[in-house]
CSV table of C-alpha atoms and ligand atoms in Angstrom, one decimal:
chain,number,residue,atom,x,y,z
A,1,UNK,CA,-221.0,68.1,-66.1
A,2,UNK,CA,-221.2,71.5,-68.0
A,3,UNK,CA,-224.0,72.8,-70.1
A,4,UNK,CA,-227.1,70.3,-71.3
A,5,UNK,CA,-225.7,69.5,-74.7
A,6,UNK,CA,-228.8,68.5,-76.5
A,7,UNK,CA,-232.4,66.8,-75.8
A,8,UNK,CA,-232.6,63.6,-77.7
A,9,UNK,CA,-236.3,63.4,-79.3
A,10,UNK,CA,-237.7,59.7,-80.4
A,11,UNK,CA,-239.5,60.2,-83.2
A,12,UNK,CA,-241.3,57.8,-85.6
A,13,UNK,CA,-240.8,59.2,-88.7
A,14,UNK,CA,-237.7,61.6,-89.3
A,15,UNK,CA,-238.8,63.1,-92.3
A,16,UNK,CA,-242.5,64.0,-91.3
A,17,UNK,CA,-240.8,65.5,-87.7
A,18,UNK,CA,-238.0,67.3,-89.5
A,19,UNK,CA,-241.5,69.0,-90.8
A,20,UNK,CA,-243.0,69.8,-87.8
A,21,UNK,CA,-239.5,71.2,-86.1
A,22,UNK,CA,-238.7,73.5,-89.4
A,23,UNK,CA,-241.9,75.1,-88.6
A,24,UNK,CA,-241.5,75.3,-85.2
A,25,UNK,CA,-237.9,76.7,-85.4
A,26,UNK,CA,-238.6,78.5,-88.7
A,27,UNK,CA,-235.4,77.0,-89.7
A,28,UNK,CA,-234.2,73.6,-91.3
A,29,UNK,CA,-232.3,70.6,-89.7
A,30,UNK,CA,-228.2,71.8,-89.9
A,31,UNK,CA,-227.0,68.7,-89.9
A,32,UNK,CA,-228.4,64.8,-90.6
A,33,UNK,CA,-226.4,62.0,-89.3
A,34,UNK,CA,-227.1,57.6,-89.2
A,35,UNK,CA,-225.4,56.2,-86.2
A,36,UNK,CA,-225.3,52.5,-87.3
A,37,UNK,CA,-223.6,51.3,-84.0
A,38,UNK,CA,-227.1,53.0,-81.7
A,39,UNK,CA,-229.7,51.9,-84.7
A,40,UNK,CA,-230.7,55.6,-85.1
A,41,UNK,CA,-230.8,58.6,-88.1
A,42,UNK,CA,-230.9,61.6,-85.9
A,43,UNK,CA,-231.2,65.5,-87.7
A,44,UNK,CA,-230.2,68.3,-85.5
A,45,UNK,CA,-231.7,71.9,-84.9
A,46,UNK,CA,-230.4,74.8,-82.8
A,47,UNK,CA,-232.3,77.0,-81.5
A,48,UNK,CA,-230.7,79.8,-79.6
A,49,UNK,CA,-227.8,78.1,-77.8
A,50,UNK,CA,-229.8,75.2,-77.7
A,51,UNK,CA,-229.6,71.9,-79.3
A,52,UNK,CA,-232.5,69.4,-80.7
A,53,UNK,CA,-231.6,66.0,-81.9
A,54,UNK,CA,-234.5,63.9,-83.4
A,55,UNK,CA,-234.3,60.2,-83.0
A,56,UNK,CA,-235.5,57.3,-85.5
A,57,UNK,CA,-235.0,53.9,-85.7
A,58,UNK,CA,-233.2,52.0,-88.3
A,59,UNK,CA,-234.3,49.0,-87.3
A,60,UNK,CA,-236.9,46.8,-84.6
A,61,UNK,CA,-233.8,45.8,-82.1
A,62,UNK,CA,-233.2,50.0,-82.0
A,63,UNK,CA,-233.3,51.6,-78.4
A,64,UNK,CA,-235.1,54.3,-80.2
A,65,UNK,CA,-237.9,51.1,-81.5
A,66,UNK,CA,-238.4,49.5,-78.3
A,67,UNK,CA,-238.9,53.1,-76.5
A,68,UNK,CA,-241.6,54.3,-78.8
A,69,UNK,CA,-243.2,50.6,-78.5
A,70,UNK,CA,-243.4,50.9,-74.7
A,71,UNK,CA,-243.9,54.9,-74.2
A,72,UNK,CA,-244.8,56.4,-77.2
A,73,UNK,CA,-242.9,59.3,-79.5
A,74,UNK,CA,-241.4,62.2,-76.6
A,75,UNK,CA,-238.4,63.2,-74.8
A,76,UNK,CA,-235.6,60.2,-75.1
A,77,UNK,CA,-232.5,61.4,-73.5
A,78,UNK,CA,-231.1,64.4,-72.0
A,79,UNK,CA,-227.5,65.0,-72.7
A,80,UNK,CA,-224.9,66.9,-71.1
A,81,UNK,CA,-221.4,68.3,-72.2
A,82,UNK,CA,-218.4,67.2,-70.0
A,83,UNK,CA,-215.1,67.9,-70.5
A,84,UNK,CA,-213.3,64.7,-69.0
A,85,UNK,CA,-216.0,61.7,-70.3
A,86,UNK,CA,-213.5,59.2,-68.6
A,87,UNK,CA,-213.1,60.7,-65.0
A,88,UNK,CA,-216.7,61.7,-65.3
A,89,UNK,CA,-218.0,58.0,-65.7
A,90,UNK,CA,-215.7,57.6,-62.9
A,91,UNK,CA,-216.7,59.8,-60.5
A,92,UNK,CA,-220.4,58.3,-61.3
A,93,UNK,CA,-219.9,55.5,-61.0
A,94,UNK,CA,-218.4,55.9,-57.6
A,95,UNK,CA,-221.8,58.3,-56.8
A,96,UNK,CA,-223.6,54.9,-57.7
A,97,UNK,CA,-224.8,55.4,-61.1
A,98,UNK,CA,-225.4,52.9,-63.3
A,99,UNK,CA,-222.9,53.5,-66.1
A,100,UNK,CA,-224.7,51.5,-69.3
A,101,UNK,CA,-220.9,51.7,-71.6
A,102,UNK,CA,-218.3,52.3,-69.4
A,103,UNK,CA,-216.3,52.6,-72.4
A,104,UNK,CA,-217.3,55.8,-74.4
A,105,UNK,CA,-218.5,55.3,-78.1
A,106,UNK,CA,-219.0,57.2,-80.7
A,107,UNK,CA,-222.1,59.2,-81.0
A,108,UNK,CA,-223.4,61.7,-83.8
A,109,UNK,CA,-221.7,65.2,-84.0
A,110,UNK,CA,-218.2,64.5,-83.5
A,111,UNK,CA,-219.0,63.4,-79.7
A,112,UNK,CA,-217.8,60.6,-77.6
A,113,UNK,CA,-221.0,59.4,-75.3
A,114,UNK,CA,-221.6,57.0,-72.4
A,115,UNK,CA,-225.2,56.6,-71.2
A,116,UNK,CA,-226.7,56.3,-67.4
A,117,UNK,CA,-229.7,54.0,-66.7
A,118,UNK,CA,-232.8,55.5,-66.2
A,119,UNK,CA,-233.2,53.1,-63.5
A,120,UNK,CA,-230.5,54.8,-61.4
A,121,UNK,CA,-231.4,58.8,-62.6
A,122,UNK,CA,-235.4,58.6,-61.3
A,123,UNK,CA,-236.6,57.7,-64.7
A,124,UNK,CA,-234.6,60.0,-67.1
A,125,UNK,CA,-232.0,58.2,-69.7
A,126,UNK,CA,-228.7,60.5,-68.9
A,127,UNK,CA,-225.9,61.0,-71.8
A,128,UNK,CA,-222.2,62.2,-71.1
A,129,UNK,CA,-221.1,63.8,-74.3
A,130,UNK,CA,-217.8,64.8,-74.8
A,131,UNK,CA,-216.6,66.9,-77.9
A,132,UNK,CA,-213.7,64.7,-79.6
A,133,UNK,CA,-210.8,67.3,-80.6
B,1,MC0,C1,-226.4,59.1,-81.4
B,1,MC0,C2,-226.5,59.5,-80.1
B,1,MC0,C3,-226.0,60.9,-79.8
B,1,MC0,O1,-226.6,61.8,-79.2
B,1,MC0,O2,-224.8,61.0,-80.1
B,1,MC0,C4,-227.7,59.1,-79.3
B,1,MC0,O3,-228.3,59.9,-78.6
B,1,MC0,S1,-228.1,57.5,-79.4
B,1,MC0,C5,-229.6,57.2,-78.5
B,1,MC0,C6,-230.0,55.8,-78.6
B,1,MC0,N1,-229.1,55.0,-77.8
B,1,MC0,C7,-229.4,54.7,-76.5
B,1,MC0,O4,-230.4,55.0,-75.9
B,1,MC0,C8,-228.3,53.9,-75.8
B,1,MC0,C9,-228.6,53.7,-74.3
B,1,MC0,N2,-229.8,53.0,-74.1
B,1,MC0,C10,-229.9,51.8,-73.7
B,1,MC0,O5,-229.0,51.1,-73.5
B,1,MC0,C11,-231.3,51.2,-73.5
B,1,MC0,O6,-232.2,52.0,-74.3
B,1,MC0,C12,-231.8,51.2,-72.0
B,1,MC0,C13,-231.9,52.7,-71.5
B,1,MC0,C14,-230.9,50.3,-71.2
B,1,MC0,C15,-233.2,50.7,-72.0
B,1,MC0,O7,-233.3,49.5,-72.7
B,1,MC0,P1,-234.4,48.4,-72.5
B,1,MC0,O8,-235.7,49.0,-72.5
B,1,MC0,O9,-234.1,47.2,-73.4
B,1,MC0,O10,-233.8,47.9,-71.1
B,1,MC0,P2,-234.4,47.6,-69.8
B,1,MC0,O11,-235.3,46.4,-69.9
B,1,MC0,O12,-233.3,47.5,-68.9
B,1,MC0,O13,-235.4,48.9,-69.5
B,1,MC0,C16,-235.8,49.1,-68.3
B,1,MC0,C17,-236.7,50.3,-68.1
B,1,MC0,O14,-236.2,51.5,-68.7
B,1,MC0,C18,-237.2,52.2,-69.4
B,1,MC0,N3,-236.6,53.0,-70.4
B,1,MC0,C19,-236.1,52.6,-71.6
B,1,MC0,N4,-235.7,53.6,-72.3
B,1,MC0,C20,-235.9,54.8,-71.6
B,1,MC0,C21,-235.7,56.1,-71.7
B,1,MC0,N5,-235.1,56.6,-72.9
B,1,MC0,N6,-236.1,57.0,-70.8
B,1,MC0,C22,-236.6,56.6,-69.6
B,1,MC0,N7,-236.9,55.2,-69.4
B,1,MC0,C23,-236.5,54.4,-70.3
B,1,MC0,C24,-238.1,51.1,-69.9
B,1,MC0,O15,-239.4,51.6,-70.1
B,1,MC0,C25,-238.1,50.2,-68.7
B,1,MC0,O16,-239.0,50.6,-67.7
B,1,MC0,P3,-240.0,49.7,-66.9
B,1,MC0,O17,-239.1,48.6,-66.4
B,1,MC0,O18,-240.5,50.6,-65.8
B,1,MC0,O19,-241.0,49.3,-67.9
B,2,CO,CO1,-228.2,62.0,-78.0
């Protein structure tokens, strides 16, 4: 595991929270992007090297729904760049991590991801991103 790639925000509204991070950032949302397969529209800021991606739900069955049913709007995920997505889940999974897609999918941004339980990382919902080339 590299860098932390970005922080995944859930959000109830994308449009209202775009609002409140263009203000925060003092810049726009570079990029908006619907990932049918995870039941989320996500909108990504930069600031500095870092990287914000709000969450919504598309629909009720969403991971993105059922987290902001139980816990509220707030942090989501954590996600970190990897080079090797495959040997990391791997090595993981041989650490005793529990690996939620041992098959990468595609995420937003051009990234394969896999996800860890938060069961197994003390609470916190890991994602392995790796940059497809
Ligand atoms: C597009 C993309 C990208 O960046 O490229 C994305 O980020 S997509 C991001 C959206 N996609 C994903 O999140 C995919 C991976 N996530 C999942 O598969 C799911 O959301 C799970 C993490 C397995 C949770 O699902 P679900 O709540 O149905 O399962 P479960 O019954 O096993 O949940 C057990 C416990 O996990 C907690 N839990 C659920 N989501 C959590 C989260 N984000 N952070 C910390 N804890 C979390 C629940 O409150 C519950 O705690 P208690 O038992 O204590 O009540
Ligand atoms: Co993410």
């Amino acid at each position: 595991m590299r860098k932390i790639e970005h922080i995944g925000i859930a959000v109830n509204d994308l449009e209202v929270s775009n609002l409140v991070f263009e203000k925060l950032f003092g810049a726009p949302a570079y990029k908006f992007e619907e990932v049918e397969s995870e039941g989320v529209k996500t909108s990504f800021f930069k600031n500095g090297p870092n990287k914000i991606e709000l969450l919504a739900a598309t629909h009720p069955d969403s991971p993105i729904a059922k987290f902001i049913a139980k816990k509220g709007e707030g942090i989501h995920h954590i996600a970190f760049d990897v080079e090797d997505i495959v040997s990391e889940i791997e090595r993981l999974k041989k650490e005793g991590f529990v690996v939620l897609n041992e098959i990468p999918k595609k995420g937003a941004d051009n990234k394969l991801v896999a996800f860890l339980h938060p069961k197994s990382t003390n609470g916190v919902l890991i994602e392995l991103c790796q940059e497809i080339k």
